[in-house]
Amino acid sequence: MSVANSSHLTRWLLSLPPVEFVMQQLRETLIGSLKCGPIPKHIAFVMDGNRRYARKNKVETVEGHHLGFEALARILEVCYKSGVKVVTIYAFSIENFKRSKYEVDGLMDMAKTKLVQMSQHGELFDRYGASVRILGDHSLIREDVLEQVNRAVEMTKHNHETVLNVCFPYTGREEITHSIRETVREFSEPPKRTRQKRPFSETHIQRNILNRTLSAQDLETSSNIQYNSSQTSRNSSPIHKAHSTTSISSSSNGRSRKNMPDAEAITAEILTRNMYTADAPPLDLLIRTSGVQRLSDFLLWQCHETTEMRFLGCLWPEFDLWHFLPVLLEWQWKQRRVAAEKRSASKALS
């Protein structure tokens, strides 16, 4: 029996009223038990294994990606129902453009149709107040795909309870580069409001000395310009005019340089503010399927000292509540242990 026929048979069995009722009650009970403990606010998924699943079950690669998308819909419902606020998925890496044109076009077409279908006809996003956001380099997306992706974003922009971040096309290095580029742009413009003075800084003192030197040079240059202007007013040549213009321009540049933001004021918080995930809470949990134990250039900046990472052996189309539940329960157990240690330490200090 083919995977497609087996999938249809499974859906038919699960759609039978008695089976559907029992499974629904069991799912609700399990998810309800999760709500008794702490819930991750931000979960990320590396949806790996679609191609291997297709080869394993002897179906087209594109079909493997379609089954992976169905798995995503199931997991999103579990996340939002249990209280997760932000889900970030690695849908398409910039490195994937190195794959065959047939597969790349298939992934693009699937993104174009599935996102719109979920946004327009599915109840998932409206039921849980989820909005879709596309993170990545949009200049690499085909125009027809970008049009439909923007349509999906537009159809869910009224939702404000939860978020689905779709990284498409994306790499962590490109995101960090984007953040640095935006930060440099900010610090290349004079501030709109007065900056607060910072504590002792060697760079700050050097800048003050340089600014005072430039100001003194500007005054001397201005005096020379006025003197030269009075001496040559009767016979002013284009060369003299050009020299005066250059001196005045240099003076203007010196004054504008004084008002430029101090590069030493760049902090990790500023870079975080310019990341694609700036509005998202800190990353609590990252899950990758297919047994591969690496990040593959995904959320490099967001993974910090408290981010839990889980690498599972199942392929993404196989990922369901039964694989997800143990991971969440283990995360909750660790959070309770950390909280208990903090309480003990607090009592010991008091």
PDB file of C-alpha atoms in Angstrom, residues 96-289:
ATOM      1  CA  ASN A  96      18.435  25.525  -0.477  1.00  0.00           C
ATOM      2  CA  PHE A  97      18.775  27.490  -3.705  1.00  0.00           C
ATOM      3  CA  LYS A  98      21.671  25.131  -4.436  1.00  0.00           C
ATOM      4  CA  ARG A  99      19.194  22.258  -4.827  1.00  0.00           C
ATOM      5  CA  SER A 100      17.635  21.254  -8.144  1.00  0.00           C
ATOM      6  CA  LYS A 101      15.419  23.819  -9.870  1.00  0.00           C
ATOM      7  CA  TYR A 102      12.545  21.333  -9.773  1.00  0.00           C
ATOM      8  CA  GLU A 103      12.681  21.029  -5.977  1.00  0.00           C
ATOM      9  CA  VAL A 104      13.212  24.758  -5.407  1.00  0.00           C
ATOM     10  CA  ASP A 105      10.226  25.618  -7.623  1.00  0.00           C
ATOM     11  CA  GLY A 106       8.164  22.982  -5.822  1.00  0.00           C
ATOM     12  CA  LEU A 107       8.985  24.469  -2.431  1.00  0.00           C
ATOM     13  CA  MET A 108       8.191  27.962  -3.663  1.00  0.00           C
ATOM     14  CA  ASP A 109       4.850  26.867  -5.147  1.00  0.00           C
ATOM     15  CA  MET A 110       3.948  24.986  -1.974  1.00  0.00           C
ATOM     16  CA  ALA A 111       4.684  28.040   0.167  1.00  0.00           C
ATOM     17  CA  LYS A 112       2.575  30.133  -2.182  1.00  0.00           C
ATOM     18  CA  THR A 113      -0.486  27.871  -1.943  1.00  0.00           C
ATOM     19  CA  LYS A 114      -0.299  26.426   1.574  1.00  0.00           C
ATOM     20  CA  LEU A 115       0.209  29.707   3.421  1.00  0.00           C
ATOM     21  CA  VAL A 116      -2.715  31.310   1.640  1.00  0.00           C
ATOM     22  CA  GLN A 117      -4.901  28.236   2.219  1.00  0.00           C
ATOM     23  CA  MET A 118      -4.131  28.208   5.928  1.00  0.00           C
ATOM     24  CA  SER A 119      -4.724  31.949   6.202  1.00  0.00           C
ATOM     25  CA  GLN A 120      -7.863  32.131   4.090  1.00  0.00           C
ATOM     26  CA  HIS A 121      -9.735  28.866   4.610  1.00  0.00           C
ATOM     27  CA  GLY A 122      -8.256  27.370   7.760  1.00  0.00           C
ATOM     28  CA  GLU A 123      -9.626  28.230  11.190  1.00  0.00           C
ATOM     29  CA  LEU A 124      -6.290  27.697  12.931  1.00  0.00           C
ATOM     30  CA  PHE A 125      -4.961  31.244  12.744  1.00  0.00           C
ATOM     31  CA  ASP A 126      -8.242  32.990  13.566  1.00  0.00           C
ATOM     32  CA  ARG A 127      -9.074  30.528  16.340  1.00  0.00           C
ATOM     33  CA  TYR A 128      -5.845  31.255  18.180  1.00  0.00           C
ATOM     34  CA  GLY A 129      -5.358  34.831  16.987  1.00  0.00           C
ATOM     35  CA  ALA A 130      -2.174  33.959  15.083  1.00  0.00           C
ATOM     36  CA  SER A 131      -0.527  36.310  12.611  1.00  0.00           C
ATOM     37  CA  VAL A 132       1.929  35.185   9.928  1.00  0.00           C
ATOM     38  CA  ARG A 133       5.260  36.940   9.512  1.00  0.00           C
ATOM     39  CA  ILE A 134       7.798  36.148   6.812  1.00  0.00           C
ATOM     40  CA  LEU A 135      11.402  36.554   7.984  1.00  0.00           C
ATOM     41  CA  GLY A 136      14.308  36.588   5.557  1.00  0.00           C
ATOM     42  CA  ASP A 137      15.651  38.153   2.406  1.00  0.00           C
ATOM     43  CA  HIS A 138      12.503  38.894   0.406  1.00  0.00           C
ATOM     44  CA  SER A 139      14.543  39.952  -2.614  1.00  0.00           C
ATOM     45  CA  LEU A 140      15.304  36.265  -3.260  1.00  0.00           C
ATOM     46  CA  ILE A 141      11.622  35.241  -3.485  1.00  0.00           C
ATOM     47  CA  ARG A 142       9.955  34.900  -6.875  1.00  0.00           C
ATOM     48  CA  GLU A 143       7.574  37.774  -7.583  1.00  0.00           C
ATOM     49  CA  ASP A 144       4.470  35.579  -7.897  1.00  0.00           C
ATOM     50  CA  VAL A 145       5.346  33.766  -4.659  1.00  0.00           C
ATOM     51  CA  LEU A 146       6.090  37.021  -2.815  1.00  0.00           C
ATOM     52  CA  GLU A 147       2.703  38.395  -3.884  1.00  0.00           C
ATOM     53  CA  GLN A 148       0.853  35.442  -2.344  1.00  0.00           C
ATOM     54  CA  VAL A 149       3.068  35.355   0.749  1.00  0.00           C
ATOM     55  CA  ASN A 150       2.303  39.033   1.367  1.00  0.00           C
ATOM     56  CA  ARG A 151      -1.353  38.199   0.883  1.00  0.00           C
ATOM     57  CA  ALA A 152      -1.161  35.597   3.666  1.00  0.00           C
ATOM     58  CA  VAL A 153       0.506  38.161   5.925  1.00  0.00           C
ATOM     59  CA  GLU A 154      -2.164  40.733   5.090  1.00  0.00           C
ATOM     60  CA  MET A 155      -5.028  38.308   5.831  1.00  0.00           C
ATOM     61  CA  THR A 156      -3.721  37.576   9.335  1.00  0.00           C
ATOM     62  CA  LYS A 157      -2.438  41.007  10.369  1.00  0.00           C
ATOM     63  CA  HIS A 158      -5.568  41.617  12.470  1.00  0.00           C
ATOM     64  CA  ASN A 159      -4.532  38.789  14.832  1.00  0.00           C
ATOM     65  CA  HIS A 160      -2.451  39.800  17.850  1.00  0.00           C
ATOM     66  CA  GLU A 161      -2.543  36.860  20.291  1.00  0.00           C
ATOM     67  CA  THR A 162       0.098  34.562  18.792  1.00  0.00           C
ATOM     68  CA  VAL A 163       2.657  34.619  15.977  1.00  0.00           C
ATOM     69  CA  LEU A 164       3.955  32.232  13.330  1.00  0.00           C
ATOM     70  CA  ASN A 165       7.379  33.319  12.079  1.00  0.00           C
ATOM     71  CA  VAL A 166       8.165  31.680   8.737  1.00  0.00           C
ATOM     72  CA  CYS A 167      11.887  31.943   7.949  1.00  0.00           C
ATOM     73  CA  PHE A 168      11.787  32.025   4.144  1.00  0.00           C
ATOM     74  CA  PRO A 169      14.402  32.342   2.664  1.00  0.00           C
ATOM     75  CA  TYR A 170      16.676  32.708   5.655  1.00  0.00           C
ATOM     76  CA  THR A 171      20.045  32.068   7.268  1.00  0.00           C
ATOM     77  CA  GLY A 172      21.260  33.270  10.647  1.00  0.00           C
ATOM     78  CA  ARG A 173      24.318  34.904   9.121  1.00  0.00           C
ATOM     79  CA  GLU A 174      22.163  36.890   6.708  1.00  0.00           C
ATOM     80  CA  GLU A 175      19.956  38.042   9.598  1.00  0.00           C
ATOM     81  CA  ILE A 176      22.967  39.177  11.642  1.00  0.00           C
ATOM     82  CA  THR A 177      24.358  40.960   8.578  1.00  0.00           C
ATOM     83  CA  HIS A 178      20.988  42.675   8.108  1.00  0.00           C
ATOM     84  CA  SER A 179      20.991  43.791  11.759  1.00  0.00           C
ATOM     85  CA  ILE A 180      24.519  45.203  11.511  1.00  0.00           C
ATOM     86  CA  ARG A 181      23.631  46.998   8.293  1.00  0.00           C
ATOM     87  CA  GLU A 182      20.582  48.598   9.921  1.00  0.00           C
ATOM     88  CA  THR A 183      22.598  49.538  13.003  1.00  0.00           C
ATOM     89  CA  VAL A 184      25.302  51.180  10.883  1.00  0.00           C
ATOM     90  CA  ARG A 185      22.599  53.105   9.044  1.00  0.00           C
ATOM     91  CA  GLU A 186      21.209  54.339  12.369  1.00  0.00           C
ATOM     92  CA  PHE A 187      24.645  55.414  13.565  1.00  0.00           C
ATOM     93  CA  SER A 188      25.404  57.152  10.277  1.00  0.00           C
ATOM     94  CA  GLU A 189      22.709  59.741  10.933  1.00  0.00           C
ATOM     95  CA  PRO A 190      22.734  62.515  13.552  1.00  0.00           C
ATOM     96  CA  PRO A 191      20.510  61.677  16.529  1.00  0.00           C
ATOM     97  CA  LYS A 192      17.078  63.260  16.650  1.00  0.00           C
ATOM     98  CA  ARG A 193      17.301  63.826  20.379  1.00  0.00           C
ATOM     99  CA  THR A 194      20.030  64.523  22.900  1.00  0.00           C
ATOM    100  CA  ARG A 195      21.856  61.393  24.010  1.00  0.00           C
ATOM    101  CA  GLN A 196      22.493  60.763  27.678  1.00  0.00           C
ATOM    102  CA  LYS A 197      26.104  61.146  28.768  1.00  0.00           C
ATOM    103  CA  ARG A 198      27.865  57.893  29.459  1.00  0.00           C
ATOM    104  CA  PRO A 199      30.479  57.173  32.175  1.00  0.00           C
ATOM    105  CA  PHE A 200      34.225  57.497  31.593  1.00  0.00           C
ATOM    106  CA  SER A 201      35.172  56.345  28.117  1.00  0.00           C
ATOM    107  CA  GLU A 202      38.552  56.619  26.443  1.00  0.00           C
ATOM    108  CA  THR A 203      36.905  56.782  23.040  1.00  0.00           C
ATOM    109  CA  HIS A 204      34.559  59.507  24.242  1.00  0.00           C
ATOM    110  CA  ILE A 205      37.524  61.627  25.448  1.00  0.00           C
ATOM    111  CA  GLN A 206      39.345  61.092  22.151  1.00  0.00           C
ATOM    112  CA  ARG A 207      36.273  62.229  20.243  1.00  0.00           C
ATOM    113  CA  ASN A 208      35.996  65.362  22.392  1.00  0.00           C
ATOM    114  CA  ILE A 209      39.661  66.237  21.800  1.00  0.00           C
ATOM    115  CA  LEU A 210      39.236  65.638  18.069  1.00  0.00           C
ATOM    116  CA  ASN A 211      36.091  67.767  17.949  1.00  0.00           C
ATOM    117  CA  ARG A 212      37.819  70.631  19.797  1.00  0.00           C
ATOM    118  CA  THR A 213      40.783  70.425  17.425  1.00  0.00           C
ATOM    119  CA  LEU A 214      38.452  70.471  14.429  1.00  0.00           C
ATOM    120  CA  SER A 215      36.577  73.436  15.899  1.00  0.00           C
ATOM    121  CA  ALA A 216      39.821  75.365  16.379  1.00  0.00           C
ATOM    122  CA  GLN A 217      40.843  74.548  12.822  1.00  0.00           C
ATOM    123  CA  ASP A 218      37.414  75.651  11.601  1.00  0.00           C
ATOM    124  CA  LEU A 219      37.821  79.041  13.345  1.00  0.00           C
ATOM    125  CA  GLU A 220      41.290  79.531  11.886  1.00  0.00           C
ATOM    126  CA  THR A 221      40.085  78.487   8.448  1.00  0.00           C
ATOM    127  CA  SER A 222      37.129  80.835   8.715  1.00  0.00           C
ATOM    128  CA  SER A 223      39.425  83.757   9.644  1.00  0.00           C
ATOM    129  CA  ASN A 224      41.736  82.978   6.740  1.00  0.00           C
ATOM    130  CA  ILE A 225      38.772  82.813   4.385  1.00  0.00           C
ATOM    131  CA  GLN A 226      37.539  86.193   5.542  1.00  0.00           C
ATOM    132  CA  TYR A 227      41.029  87.725   5.245  1.00  0.00           C
ATOM    133  CA  ASN A 228      41.645  86.227   1.799  1.00  0.00           C
ATOM    134  CA  SER A 229      38.205  87.302   0.709  1.00  0.00           C
ATOM    135  CA  SER A 230      38.878  90.927   1.664  1.00  0.00           C
ATOM    136  CA  GLN A 231      42.278  90.895  -0.091  1.00  0.00           C
ATOM    137  CA  THR A 232      41.011  89.327  -3.310  1.00  0.00           C
ATOM    138  CA  SER A 233      37.541  90.808  -3.532  1.00  0.00           C
ATOM    139  CA  ARG A 234      38.599  92.983  -6.482  1.00  0.00           C
ATOM    140  CA  ASN A 235      40.132  90.156  -8.473  1.00  0.00           C
ATOM    141  CA  SER A 236      38.492  86.922  -7.348  1.00  0.00           C
ATOM    142  CA  SER A 237      39.369  83.948  -9.542  1.00  0.00           C
ATOM    143  CA  PRO A 238      37.496  80.594  -9.878  1.00  0.00           C
ATOM    144  CA  ILE A 239      40.398  78.881  -8.085  1.00  0.00           C
ATOM    145  CA  HIS A 240      40.024  81.135  -5.047  1.00  0.00           C
ATOM    146  CA  LYS A 241      36.285  80.507  -5.028  1.00  0.00           C
ATOM    147  CA  ALA A 242      36.809  76.742  -5.226  1.00  0.00           C
ATOM    148  CA  HIS A 243      39.311  76.873  -2.379  1.00  0.00           C
ATOM    149  CA  SER A 244      36.902  78.868  -0.231  1.00  0.00           C
ATOM    150  CA  THR A 245      34.079  76.456  -0.981  1.00  0.00           C
ATOM    151  CA  THR A 246      36.250  73.473  -0.046  1.00  0.00           C
ATOM    152  CA  SER A 247      37.304  75.093   3.226  1.00  0.00           C
ATOM    153  CA  ILE A 248      33.735  75.901   4.150  1.00  0.00           C
ATOM    154  CA  SER A 249      32.684  72.356   3.244  1.00  0.00           C
ATOM    155  CA  SER A 250      35.425  70.948   5.464  1.00  0.00           C
ATOM    156  CA  SER A 251      34.247  73.212   8.271  1.00  0.00           C
ATOM    157  CA  SER A 252      30.687  71.993   7.786  1.00  0.00           C
ATOM    158  CA  ASN A 253      31.805  68.353   7.815  1.00  0.00           C
ATOM    159  CA  GLY A 254      33.712  68.945  11.034  1.00  0.00           C
ATOM    160  CA  ARG A 255      30.655  70.412  12.707  1.00  0.00           C
ATOM    161  CA  SER A 256      28.359  67.608  11.466  1.00  0.00           C
ATOM    162  CA  ARG A 257      30.869  65.006  12.673  1.00  0.00           C
ATOM    163  CA  LYS A 258      30.448  66.347  16.195  1.00  0.00           C
ATOM    164  CA  ASN A 259      26.777  65.405  16.110  1.00  0.00           C
ATOM    165  CA  MET A 260      27.273  61.830  14.879  1.00  0.00           C
ATOM    166  CA  PRO A 261      26.317  59.047  17.328  1.00  0.00           C
ATOM    167  CA  ASP A 262      29.188  57.372  19.162  1.00  0.00           C
ATOM    168  CA  ALA A 263      29.875  53.899  17.739  1.00  0.00           C
ATOM    169  CA  GLU A 264      30.898  52.779  21.222  1.00  0.00           C
ATOM    170  CA  ALA A 265      27.242  53.070  22.204  1.00  0.00           C
ATOM    171  CA  ILE A 266      26.380  50.035  20.020  1.00  0.00           C
ATOM    172  CA  THR A 267      25.222  47.218  22.305  1.00  0.00           C
ATOM    173  CA  ALA A 268      23.852  43.718  21.952  1.00  0.00           C
ATOM    174  CA  GLU A 269      20.407  45.141  22.731  1.00  0.00           C
ATOM    175  CA  ILE A 270      20.620  47.466  19.714  1.00  0.00           C
ATOM    176  CA  LEU A 271      21.595  44.596  17.429  1.00  0.00           C
ATOM    177  CA  THR A 272      18.737  42.515  18.850  1.00  0.00           C
ATOM    178  CA  ARG A 273      16.355  45.361  18.107  1.00  0.00           C
ATOM    179  CA  ASN A 274      17.333  45.176  14.435  1.00  0.00           C
ATOM    180  CA  MET A 275      16.952  41.392  14.128  1.00  0.00           C
ATOM    181  CA  TYR A 276      14.012  39.911  12.247  1.00  0.00           C
ATOM    182  CA  THR A 277      12.698  38.485  15.546  1.00  0.00           C
ATOM    183  CA  ALA A 278      12.952  41.774  17.438  1.00  0.00           C
ATOM    184  CA  ASP A 279       9.338  41.608  18.672  1.00  0.00           C
ATOM    185  CA  ALA A 280       9.534  37.968  19.800  1.00  0.00           C
ATOM    186  CA  PRO A 281      10.251  36.862  23.376  1.00  0.00           C
ATOM    187  CA  PRO A 282      13.565  35.084  24.068  1.00  0.00           C
ATOM    188  CA  LEU A 283      13.893  31.652  22.465  1.00  0.00           C
ATOM    189  CA  ASP A 284      13.021  29.008  25.076  1.00  0.00           C
ATOM    190  CA  LEU A 285      13.120  25.798  23.068  1.00  0.00           C
ATOM    191  CA  LEU A 286      14.569  24.731  19.709  1.00  0.00           C
ATOM    192  CA  ILE A 287      13.625  21.344  18.215  1.00  0.00           C
ATOM    193  CA  ARG A 288      15.189  19.668  15.193  1.00  0.00           C
ATOM    194  CA  THR A 289      13.994  16.391  13.747  1.00  0.00           C
TER     195      THR A 289
END
